[in-house]
Tab-separated table of C-alpha atoms in Angstrom:
chain	number	residue	atom	x	y	z
A	1	MET	CA	-43.604	-32.905	55.557
A	2	LEU	CA	-43.613	-35.081	58.972
A	3	LEU	CA	-42.053	-32.774	61.025
A	4	GLY	CA	-44.649	-30.046	59.749
A	5	ILE	CA	-47.018	-31.672	62.654
A	6	SER	CA	-46.866	-29.054	65.615
A	7	VAL	CA	-47.504	-29.274	69.457
A	8	LEU	CA	-49.555	-27.477	69.833
A	9	ALA	CA	-51.867	-28.433	66.737
A	10	TRP	CA	-53.286	-31.246	68.734
A	11	ALA	CA	-57.159	-30.936	68.859
A	12	GLY	CA	-60.727	-31.607	69.096
A	13	GLY	CA	-59.197	-33.813	72.523
A	14	ALA	CA	-62.608	-33.089	74.903
A	15	GLY	CA	-64.973	-32.575	72.224
A	16	ALA	CA	-63.731	-36.116	70.258
A	17	LEU	CA	-64.476	-37.432	74.022
A	18	ALA	CA	-67.296	-36.812	74.278
A	19	GLN	CA	-68.303	-36.829	70.908
A	20	GLU	CA	-66.865	-40.405	70.610
A	21	ASN	CA	-69.322	-41.640	73.614
A	22	PRO	CA	-72.966	-40.816	73.535
A	23	GLU	CA	-73.836	-42.762	75.914
A	24	ALA	CA	-71.616	-41.398	78.809
A	25	GLY	CA	-74.215	-39.817	81.589
A	26	GLN	CA	-77.388	-42.683	80.597
A	27	GLY	CA	-76.456	-43.904	83.526
A	28	VAL	CA	-77.222	-47.344	84.788
A	29	ALA	CA	-80.979	-46.792	84.030
A	30	ALA	CA	-79.797	-46.488	80.383
A	31	ALA	CA	-78.003	-50.054	80.380
A	32	LYS	CA	-80.466	-51.658	81.279
A	33	ALA	CA	-83.435	-50.030	79.052
A	34	LYS	CA	-80.504	-51.338	76.392
A	35	SER	CA	-80.120	-54.784	77.786
A	36	GLY	CA	-83.303	-55.445	78.516
A	37	GLY	CA	-83.695	-55.311	83.046
A	38	SER	CA	-84.146	-58.190	84.651
A	39	LYS	CA	-80.708	-59.467	81.766
A	40	GLN	CA	-78.794	-56.639	82.548
A	41	THR	CA	-75.613	-57.963	84.074
A	42	ALA	CA	-72.852	-56.511	86.664
A	43	ALA	CA	-70.187	-55.652	83.651
A	44	ALA	CA	-72.751	-53.488	82.117
A	45	ALA	CA	-73.967	-51.155	85.516
A	46	ALA	CA	-69.819	-51.008	86.261
A	47	ALA	CA	-69.510	-49.518	81.713
A	48	ALA	CA	-72.441	-47.543	82.512
A	49	MET	CA	-71.251	-46.163	85.696
A	50	GLU	CA	-67.235	-46.115	84.688
A	51	GLN	CA	-68.780	-43.665	81.460
A	52	GLN	CA	-71.194	-41.868	83.511
A	53	ASP	CA	-68.403	-41.218	85.279
A	54	LEU	CA	-66.048	-39.750	82.570
A	55	GLN	CA	-68.841	-37.812	81.439
A	56	LYS	CA	-69.396	-36.286	84.499
A	57	ALA	CA	-65.103	-35.959	84.663
A	58	ILE	CA	-65.832	-33.182	81.447
A	59	GLU	CA	-68.639	-31.652	81.656
A	60	GLN	CA	-67.054	-30.464	85.517
A	61	ALA	CA	-64.257	-29.237	83.732
A	62	SER	CA	-66.279	-26.339	81.555
A	63	ASN	CA	-63.730	-24.877	79.671
A	64	ASP	CA	-61.417	-25.356	81.862
A	65	ARG	CA	-58.117	-26.921	80.072
A	66	ALA	CA	-56.491	-27.519	83.080
A	67	ALA	CA	-59.154	-29.076	85.503
A	68	LEU	CA	-60.579	-30.628	82.170
A	69	MET	CA	-56.510	-32.237	82.665
A	70	HIS	CA	-56.382	-32.879	86.301
A	71	ASN	CA	-60.160	-34.483	85.778
A	72	LEU	CA	-58.900	-37.398	83.425
A	73	MET	CA	-56.089	-37.587	85.345
A	74	GLU	CA	-58.114	-38.782	88.276
A	75	TYR	CA	-60.399	-40.820	86.532
A	76	LEU	CA	-57.534	-42.651	85.118
A	77	LYS	CA	-56.868	-43.564	88.484
A	78	LYS	CA	-59.503	-44.912	89.517
A	79	TYR	CA	-60.373	-46.975	85.720
A	80	PRO	CA	-56.972	-47.092	84.679
A	81	GLN	CA	-57.523	-49.962	82.169
A	82	SER	CA	-60.886	-47.845	80.414
A	83	SER	CA	-61.263	-49.229	76.642
A	84	GLN	CA	-61.403	-44.915	76.512
A	85	ARG	CA	-57.074	-44.676	77.670
A	86	PRO	CA	-56.181	-43.967	73.825
A	87	GLN	CA	-58.759	-40.714	73.716
A	88	ILE	CA	-58.265	-39.390	77.031
A	89	TYR	CA	-54.083	-39.765	76.491
A	90	ARG	CA	-55.015	-37.467	73.784
A	91	ALA	CA	-57.007	-35.211	75.302
A	92	ILE	CA	-54.469	-35.199	77.512
A	93	VAL	CA	-51.789	-34.617	75.573
A	94	GLU	CA	-54.818	-32.190	73.653
A	95	SER	CA	-55.039	-29.658	77.132
A	96	SER	CA	-51.443	-30.159	78.608
A	97	LEU	CA	-50.278	-28.598	75.475
A	98	GLN	CA	-53.260	-25.690	75.498
A	99	ILE	CA	-51.093	-24.669	79.030
A	100	ARG	CA	-48.200	-25.381	78.249
A	101	ASP	CA	-47.298	-28.030	81.085
A	102	PHE	CA	-45.076	-29.963	78.521
A	103	SER	CA	-44.359	-32.579	81.483
A	104	THR	CA	-47.597	-34.228	81.083
A	105	ALA	CA	-47.464	-34.301	78.139
A	106	THR	CA	-43.876	-35.556	77.317
A	107	GLU	CA	-45.554	-38.020	79.777
A	108	TYR	CA	-49.369	-39.095	78.525
A	109	ALA	CA	-47.609	-39.039	75.052
A	110	GLU	CA	-45.543	-41.863	75.232
A	111	ARG	CA	-48.447	-43.749	77.299
A	112	MET	CA	-50.059	-43.684	73.876
A	113	VAL	CA	-47.247	-44.626	72.093
A	114	ALA	CA	-46.840	-48.046	74.849
A	115	LEU	CA	-50.510	-48.383	73.610
A	116	ASP	CA	-50.152	-48.314	70.122
A	117	PRO	CA	-46.355	-48.544	68.402
A	118	GLY	CA	-47.063	-47.847	65.292
A	119	ASP	CA	-48.466	-45.239	65.122
A	120	LEU	CA	-46.321	-41.950	62.989
A	121	SER	CA	-47.993	-39.155	64.110
A	122	THR	CA	-48.128	-40.084	68.308
A	123	ASN	CA	-44.141	-41.764	67.649
A	124	LEU	CA	-43.489	-37.454	66.652
A	125	LEU	CA	-45.251	-35.951	68.862
A	126	SER	CA	-42.844	-38.270	71.736
A	127	VAL	CA	-39.692	-36.505	69.659
A	128	GLN	CA	-40.390	-33.718	69.311
A	129	LEU	CA	-41.202	-32.888	72.935
A	130	LEU	CA	-38.823	-35.527	74.741
A	131	GLU	CA	-35.546	-33.502	72.809
A	132	ARG	CA	-37.430	-29.864	73.248
A	133	TYR	CA	-38.306	-30.548	77.266
A	134	GLY	CA	-36.654	-34.215	78.587
A	135	ASP	CA	-34.374	-34.865	79.963
A	136	ALA	CA	-30.628	-37.580	79.249
A	137	ALA	CA	-32.999	-40.509	79.793
A	138	GLY	CA	-35.310	-38.817	77.151
A	139	TRP	CA	-33.262	-37.992	74.614
A	140	ARG	CA	-32.596	-41.759	74.706
A	141	ARG	CA	-35.767	-43.162	74.515
A	142	ALA	CA	-36.728	-40.151	72.107
A	143	THR	CA	-33.962	-41.804	69.756
A	144	ASN	CA	-35.754	-45.524	69.548
A	145	TYR	CA	-38.749	-43.148	68.683
A	146	CYS	CA	-36.539	-42.313	65.724
A	147	ALA	CA	-35.660	-45.498	64.783
A	148	ARG	CA	-39.319	-47.418	65.110
A	149	VAL	CA	-40.303	-43.854	62.541
A	150	ILE	CA	-37.448	-44.761	60.509
A	151	GLU	CA	-38.356	-48.112	60.196
A	152	LEU	CA	-42.676	-47.852	59.941
A	153	ILE	CA	-41.639	-44.936	56.208
A	154	GLY	CA	-39.616	-47.102	54.628
A	155	ARG	CA	-42.107	-49.387	55.143
A	156	GLU	CA	-44.431	-47.522	53.670
A	157	SER	CA	-46.005	-48.478	50.126
A	158	ALA	CA	-46.771	-46.754	46.531
A	159	ASN	CA	-50.307	-48.276	47.169
A	160	GLU	CA	-51.414	-46.434	50.200
A	161	LYS	CA	-50.292	-43.526	48.140
A	162	SER	CA	-52.900	-40.811	46.801
A	163	PRO	CA	-53.421	-41.206	42.700
A	164	ARG	CA	-52.878	-37.111	43.033
A	165	VAL	CA	-49.064	-38.046	43.501
A	166	SER	CA	-46.399	-38.848	40.945
A	167	ASN	CA	-44.792	-42.216	41.924
A	168	GLU	CA	-41.531	-40.001	41.651
A	169	GLN	CA	-43.274	-37.527	44.106
A	170	PHE	CA	-43.742	-40.137	46.469
A	171	GLU	CA	-40.315	-41.845	46.187
A	172	LYS	CA	-39.231	-38.075	46.727
A	173	ASP	CA	-41.547	-36.728	49.512
A	174	LYS	CA	-40.041	-40.625	51.994
A	175	GLN	CA	-36.880	-39.857	51.351
A	176	ARG	CA	-37.824	-35.575	52.851
A	177	ASP	CA	-39.219	-37.730	55.238
A	178	ALA	CA	-36.440	-39.964	56.231
A	179	ALA	CA	-33.785	-37.118	56.000
A	180	SER	CA	-36.494	-34.939	58.701
A	181	ILE	CA	-35.916	-38.528	61.122
A	182	TYR	CA	-32.762	-38.605	60.787
A	183	LEU	CA	-31.556	-34.896	61.622
A	184	VAL	CA	-33.831	-34.884	64.494
A	185	ARG	CA	-31.693	-38.273	65.417
A	186	GLY	CA	-28.667	-36.591	64.519
A	187	ARG	CA	-29.533	-33.361	67.265
A	188	LEU	CA	-30.421	-36.206	70.017
A	189	HIS	CA	-27.277	-38.300	69.758
A	190	GLN	CA	-26.025	-34.532	69.652
A	191	LYS	CA	-27.294	-33.578	72.841
A	192	LEU	CA	-26.513	-36.932	73.962
A	193	ASN	CA	-22.311	-36.053	73.529
A	194	GLU	CA	-22.143	-39.187	71.460
A	195	MET	CA	-21.010	-37.327	67.590
A	196	GLN	CA	-19.418	-40.014	66.013
A	197	ASP	CA	-23.358	-41.106	65.816
A	198	ALA	CA	-24.413	-37.755	65.163
A	199	GLN	CA	-22.384	-37.526	62.387
A	200	LYS	CA	-23.126	-40.618	60.701
A	201	ASP	CA	-27.674	-39.691	60.873
A	202	PHE	CA	-26.291	-35.835	59.760
A	203	GLU	CA	-24.178	-37.458	56.909
A	204	GLU	CA	-27.689	-39.784	55.757
A	205	SER	CA	-30.134	-36.353	56.737
A	206	PHE	CA	-27.585	-34.531	53.547
A	207	ARG	CA	-27.252	-37.812	51.603
A	208	ARG	CA	-31.324	-38.639	51.727
A	209	ALA	CA	-32.635	-34.886	50.371
A	210	PRO	CA	-30.009	-32.505	50.705
A	211	GLY	CA	-30.788	-29.641	53.177
A	212	ALA	CA	-29.250	-26.525	54.512
A	213	ALA	CA	-30.148	-27.529	58.970
A	214	ALA	CA	-27.841	-30.901	58.084
A	215	ALA	CA	-25.084	-29.207	56.577
A	216	GLU	CA	-24.829	-26.691	59.526
A	217	ARG	CA	-25.044	-29.334	61.627
A	218	LEU	CA	-22.170	-31.362	60.017
A	219	GLY	CA	-19.891	-27.928	59.545
A	220	GLU	CA	-20.584	-27.328	63.488
A	221	LEU	CA	-18.774	-30.602	64.017
A	222	ALA	CA	-15.994	-30.060	61.773
A	223	GLU	CA	-15.440	-27.182	63.404
A	224	LEU	CA	-15.360	-29.313	66.838
A	225	ARG	CA	-12.600	-30.916	65.350
A	226	LYS	CA	-10.947	-28.432	63.892
A	227	ASP	CA	-11.334	-29.201	60.952
A	228	LEU	CA	-11.340	-26.328	59.529
A	229	ASN	CA	-11.975	-26.865	55.449
A	230	GLY	CA	-14.179	-29.666	56.403
A	231	ALA	CA	-16.011	-26.566	58.181
A	232	ILE	CA	-15.989	-24.108	55.147
A	233	HIS	CA	-17.033	-26.511	53.146
A	234	GLN	CA	-20.056	-27.538	54.885
A	235	TYR	CA	-21.554	-23.966	55.883
A	236	ALA	CA	-21.085	-23.115	52.494
A	237	LEU	CA	-22.800	-25.196	51.298
A	238	ALA	CA	-25.516	-24.964	54.096
A	239	PHE	CA	-24.860	-20.683	52.776
A	240	ALA	CA	-25.815	-21.825	49.302
A	241	LEU	CA	-29.145	-24.188	50.435
A	242	ALA	CA	-30.652	-22.260	53.041
A	243	GLU	CA	-32.898	-19.908	50.648
A	244	GLY	CA	-34.171	-16.755	53.941
A	245	SER	CA	-35.287	-18.989	56.914
A	246	THR	CA	-35.897	-23.122	56.181
A	247	GLY	CA	-35.802	-25.136	59.061
A	248	GLY	CA	-34.205	-22.487	61.996
A	249	VAL	CA	-31.446	-22.102	59.147
A	250	THR	CA	-30.527	-18.478	58.435
A	251	ARG	CA	-28.056	-16.880	55.416
A	252	ALA	CA	-27.430	-13.701	58.391
A	253	GLU	CA	-26.527	-17.145	60.558
A	254	LEU	CA	-24.824	-18.897	58.273
A	255	ARG	CA	-22.667	-15.596	57.311
A	256	LYS	CA	-21.592	-15.060	60.558
A	257	LYS	CA	-19.698	-18.453	61.509
A	258	LEU	CA	-18.547	-18.445	58.084
A	259	GLY	CA	-16.290	-15.684	57.788
A	260	ASN	CA	-15.330	-17.048	61.417
A	261	VAL	CA	-13.632	-20.309	60.379
A	262	TRP	CA	-12.121	-18.632	57.372
A	263	ARG	CA	-10.470	-15.940	59.190
A	264	LEU	CA	-8.640	-18.105	61.354
A	265	ALA	CA	-7.313	-21.095	58.668
A	266	HIS	CA	-6.870	-18.382	55.991
A	267	GLY	CA	-6.046	-14.811	58.497
A	268	SER	CA	-9.018	-12.651	56.447
A	269	GLU	CA	-12.239	-12.775	54.448
A	270	ASP	CA	-10.463	-12.635	51.698
A	271	GLY	CA	-11.294	-14.803	48.860
A	272	LEU	CA	-13.725	-16.178	51.617
A	273	GLY	CA	-16.620	-14.518	47.736
A	274	GLU	CA	-14.831	-17.102	45.200
A	275	TYR	CA	-15.237	-19.456	46.980
A	276	LEU	CA	-19.165	-19.293	48.592
A	277	LEU	CA	-20.035	-18.236	44.532
A	278	ARG	CA	-18.366	-21.208	43.311
A	279	ALA	CA	-20.170	-23.430	45.692
A	280	TYR	CA	-23.794	-21.944	44.627
A	281	ASP	CA	-22.435	-23.334	41.211
A	282	GLU	CA	-21.200	-26.870	42.305
A	283	ASN	CA	-24.243	-27.303	44.546
A	284	ALA	CA	-26.842	-25.871	41.640
A	285	ALA	CA	-25.798	-28.120	39.085
A	286	ALA	CA	-25.659	-31.423	42.064
A	287	ALA	CA	-29.241	-30.578	43.039
A	288	VAL	CA	-30.795	-30.809	38.707
A	289	GLY	CA	-27.922	-33.428	38.271
A	290	PRO	CA	-25.869	-34.207	35.078
A	291	LYS	CA	-27.163	-32.947	31.712
A	292	PRO	CA	-26.200	-35.315	28.757
A	293	ALA	CA	-24.302	-34.373	26.740
A	294	ARG	CA	-24.916	-34.058	23.480
A	295	ASN	CA	-24.059	-32.586	19.753
A	296	LEU	CA	-20.434	-33.684	21.077
A	297	GLY	CA	-17.783	-32.022	19.119
A	298	LEU	CA	-19.558	-30.919	16.336
A	299	LYS	CA	-18.087	-27.957	14.718
A	300	GLU	CA	-21.212	-26.690	12.804
A	301	PRO	CA	-24.576	-25.620	13.939
A	302	SER	CA	-26.205	-26.925	10.113
A	303	GLU	CA	-24.478	-30.003	12.311
A	304	PHE	CA	-26.701	-29.723	15.254
A	305	VAL	CA	-30.594	-31.167	15.480
A	306	LEU	CA	-32.302	-30.363	18.789
A	307	ARG	CA	-34.899	-30.777	21.168
A	308	ARG	CA	-37.935	-29.141	20.431
A	309	ALA	CA	-39.321	-27.477	23.531
A	310	PRO	CA	-40.026	-29.067	26.458
A	311	ASP	CA	-42.185	-32.271	24.635
A	312	GLY	CA	-38.086	-33.522	24.245
A	313	LEU	CA	-38.488	-33.916	19.462
A	314	PRO	CA	-35.699	-33.651	18.033
A	315	TYR	CA	-35.113	-30.628	15.241
A	316	ALA	CA	-32.591	-31.567	13.290
A	317	LEU	CA	-31.440	-27.588	11.975
A	318	ALA	CA	-29.559	-29.473	8.678
A	319	ALA	CA	-32.772	-28.945	7.327
A	320	ILE	CA	-32.708	-25.035	7.397
A	321	LYS	CA	-28.852	-25.622	6.190
A	322	GLY	CA	-28.186	-22.267	4.018
A	323	LYS	CA	-31.169	-19.654	5.516
A	324	VAL	CA	-30.192	-16.575	7.043
A	325	LEU	CA	-30.495	-17.884	11.008
A	326	VAL	CA	-32.029	-15.278	13.600
A	327	MET	CA	-31.970	-17.147	17.652
A	328	ASN	CA	-32.958	-16.230	20.813
A	329	PHE	CA	-30.785	-17.802	23.397
A	330	TRP	CA	-33.074	-17.320	27.203
A	331	THR	CA	-33.599	-18.480	30.035
A	332	THR	CA	-36.443	-18.953	32.803
A	333	TRP	CA	-35.145	-16.763	35.775
A	334	CYS	CA	-33.708	-14.442	33.807
A	335	GLY	CA	-35.527	-10.914	33.858
A	336	PRO	CA	-34.929	-9.379	30.494
A	337	CYS	CA	-35.223	-12.006	28.716
A	338	ARG	CA	-38.858	-11.804	29.572
A	339	GLU	CA	-38.698	-7.855	28.529
A	340	TRP	CA	-37.157	-9.128	25.555
A	341	GLU	CA	-39.317	-11.299	24.365
A	342	PRO	CA	-42.499	-9.631	22.486
A	343	HIS	CA	-39.389	-7.593	20.625
A	344	PHE	CA	-37.699	-10.854	19.444
A	345	GLU	CA	-41.142	-11.819	17.984
A	346	LYS	CA	-41.868	-7.955	16.597
A	347	VAL	CA	-38.979	-9.113	14.985
A	348	ALA	CA	-40.174	-11.803	13.665
A	349	GLY	CA	-43.652	-10.879	12.611
A	350	ARG	CA	-42.060	-7.852	10.855
A	351	PHE	CA	-40.127	-11.529	8.104
A	352	ALA	CA	-43.342	-13.662	7.975
A	353	GLY	CA	-43.081	-14.838	4.587
A	354	GLN	CA	-40.078	-15.133	4.024
A	355	GLU	CA	-39.209	-18.524	5.240
A	356	LYS	CA	-37.161	-19.920	3.034
A	357	ASP	CA	-34.754	-17.232	3.220
A	358	VAL	CA	-34.733	-16.707	6.946
A	359	VAL	CA	-35.862	-18.772	10.532
A	360	PHE	CA	-36.053	-17.606	14.202
A	361	LEU	CA	-35.579	-19.304	16.953
A	362	GLU	CA	-36.099	-19.259	20.396
A	363	VAL	CA	-33.669	-21.527	22.270
A	364	ASN	CA	-33.388	-22.305	25.899
A	365	CYS	CA	-30.505	-22.391	27.983
A	366	ASP	CA	-31.657	-23.620	30.976
A	367	GLU	CA	-29.776	-26.004	33.533
A	368	ASP	CA	-33.305	-27.467	35.071
A	369	GLU	CA	-35.339	-28.240	31.574
A	370	THR	CA	-38.132	-29.643	34.130
A	371	LEU	CA	-39.306	-25.392	34.369
A	372	VAL	CA	-39.265	-24.707	30.946
A	373	GLY	CA	-42.769	-26.442	30.327
A	374	PRO	CA	-44.679	-23.917	32.606
A	375	TYR	CA	-42.965	-20.913	31.091
A	376	LEU	CA	-43.497	-22.099	27.613
A	377	VAL	CA	-47.973	-22.375	29.098
A	378	GLU	CA	-47.880	-19.194	30.905
A	379	GLU	CA	-45.728	-16.220	27.795
A	380	LYS	CA	-46.614	-18.859	25.075
A	381	PRO	CA	-43.977	-18.354	22.651
A	382	LYS	CA	-45.220	-17.972	18.705
A	383	THR	CA	-41.626	-18.765	17.925
A	384	SER	CA	-40.695	-22.039	17.868
A	385	VAL	CA	-38.609	-22.942	21.412
A	386	LEU	CA	-35.188	-25.345	21.052
A	387	PHE	CA	-33.097	-27.005	23.507
A	388	ALA	CA	-29.539	-25.743	24.049
A	389	ASP	CA	-28.432	-29.044	24.056
A	390	GLY	CA	-24.501	-27.636	22.819
A	391	LEU	CA	-24.826	-25.285	21.007
A	392	ASP	CA	-25.028	-22.045	22.967
A	393	LEU	CA	-21.640	-24.020	23.785
A	394	LEU	CA	-20.174	-24.007	20.449
A	395	LEU	CA	-21.219	-20.603	19.277
A	396	GLY	CA	-20.321	-18.821	23.012
A	397	VAL	CA	-23.332	-17.705	24.764
A	398	ASN	CA	-21.845	-17.261	27.965
A	399	SER	CA	-25.037	-14.195	29.040
A	400	PHE	CA	-28.781	-13.587	29.112
A	401	PRO	CA	-30.273	-12.928	26.308
A	402	THR	CA	-28.168	-13.320	22.907
A	403	THR	CA	-29.571	-12.501	19.996
A	404	LEU	CA	-27.267	-14.392	16.661
A	405	VAL	CA	-28.128	-13.500	13.202
A	406	LEU	CA	-25.887	-16.681	11.435
A	407	ASP	CA	-25.448	-15.982	7.526
A	408	ARG	CA	-26.677	-18.786	5.072
A	409	THR	CA	-23.042	-20.511	5.536
A	410	GLY	CA	-23.827	-20.685	9.198
A	411	LYS	CA	-20.925	-18.208	9.683
A	412	ILE	CA	-22.505	-14.762	13.390
A	413	ALA	CA	-23.353	-12.261	11.078
A	414	TYR	CA	-24.649	-10.356	14.444
A	415	ARG	CA	-24.615	-10.784	18.457
A	416	GLY	CA	-26.760	-8.712	20.782
A	417	GLU	CA	-26.359	-9.022	24.273
A	418	GLY	CA	-28.143	-7.623	26.383
A	419	VAL	CA	-31.572	-5.385	26.166
A	420	ASP	CA	-30.973	-1.769	24.577
A	421	MET	CA	-35.042	-0.561	25.858
A	422	GLU	CA	-34.322	2.882	23.574
A	423	ASN	CA	-34.647	0.646	20.381
A	424	PRO	CA	-34.770	-2.694	20.848
A	425	GLU	CA	-35.800	-3.646	17.895
A	426	ALA	CA	-33.862	-1.477	15.404
A	427	SER	CA	-30.376	-3.415	15.028
A	428	LEU	CA	-31.529	-6.966	14.968
A	429	VAL	CA	-34.178	-5.876	11.771
A	430	GLU	CA	-30.971	-4.265	10.434
A	431	ALA	CA	-29.032	-6.725	11.475
A	432	ILE	CA	-30.908	-9.308	9.204
A	433	GLU	CA	-31.333	-6.848	6.176
A	434	LYS	CA	-28.224	-6.430	5.536
A	435	THR	CA	-27.117	-10.275	6.435
A	436	LEU	CA	-29.912	-11.815	3.542
A	437	HIS	CA	-28.144	-8.106	0.919
A	438	ARG	CA	-24.987	-9.716	1.462
A	439	THR	CA	-25.795	-13.390	1.197
A	440	GLU	CA	-27.954	-12.573	-1.374
A	441	MET	CA	-24.858	-11.434	-2.681
A	442	GLY	CA	-22.674	-13.935	-2.387
A	443	VAL	CA	-20.557	-11.469	0.196
A	444	PRO	CA	-19.105	-12.445	3.298
A	445	ALA	CA	-21.854	-11.592	5.973
A	446	ALA	CA	-19.173	-9.465	8.615
A	447	VAL	CA	-19.920	-10.066	12.594
A	448	ALA	CA	-21.463	-6.996	13.689
A	449	GLU	CA	-21.509	-5.998	17.102
């Protein structure tokens, strides 16, 4: 993230400056040798003297950051147009940050911006310093730097990205970085009491990359406007998006804010828990995006065409119509599913060689299907894995793991929910054997719970 740069991470100042000036300290005699003695010009002599003074400024400071900062600032008074101003400014910024002289750091960071307005990192550093330690005039300048950073981010081309980064990830990173800058600029507008501009920036930040920090700020603005329902909505979004502590946003603080506005709006906290769960579910669904409706309107399992996981190749259940079908419905986030999966595999192994009569399938029900591929690489199940594609809804699966046995006509003969760790396999084996026997004898299979 662009704003991940720390104001204390600017290192190398004096050392880098010395390394970039190998001629420093050689003095006029060195310049004479280089230029051929009699051909030395006054300009060359002046340049040599300037280098010598710079070397003295660095050496006399030794490891004292305050002395180095002072010496370099005095040097610039003597040589205000030094060609090495960018390196010197950087060394002053680094030294002043080390001794926590944020006023000087801010001044010279802005000087760096003036020298190179298109440098992203110096614009960001100036924004950070001005937001934390600036006054109203500084906050105003910082909003201008933010606008420049947003423009620079917009200009970034996929041609400049690392070949290891996909185009999709590159665009996501751009949106995330832009969202961070809009969030900062919104805070600056808030400091300047420009609430409408702050609202716009927080909304744009959330639109680019939904985050808890932007939602919390929008909640605060809504609360200031006495829009209690709007504040509840935004705080609930922030609560759903916050993971422990993200960007200074904690669920503990959000819980207090939510409780306060909920009580103001409703007189008590009754109903708040249900509202929060609903907000969390809605946010999670929105983050994944709507899944395409598959097998819509179908009434029989044999009519379904599922997809193999993770490649998405079609798997038509019509091809196994007339067989007993044993299905384990699971998700990657379900702990008991991990416990049950090896037992399901063992049961499938017991019926190896009976494929003409019974088929075993692992059916994944994750909303975010991108989680499934890595999970399968880790777990390496032997049974065929399919995406549910609506079959879970048809069969009333609403908890995980759920194991179903369908008889040869497609009717549910057995339903097992959760895991009985005392005897995890016996009831399923018994249900399969009974279903096979009943259907072979032409007897309808009753549902066993």
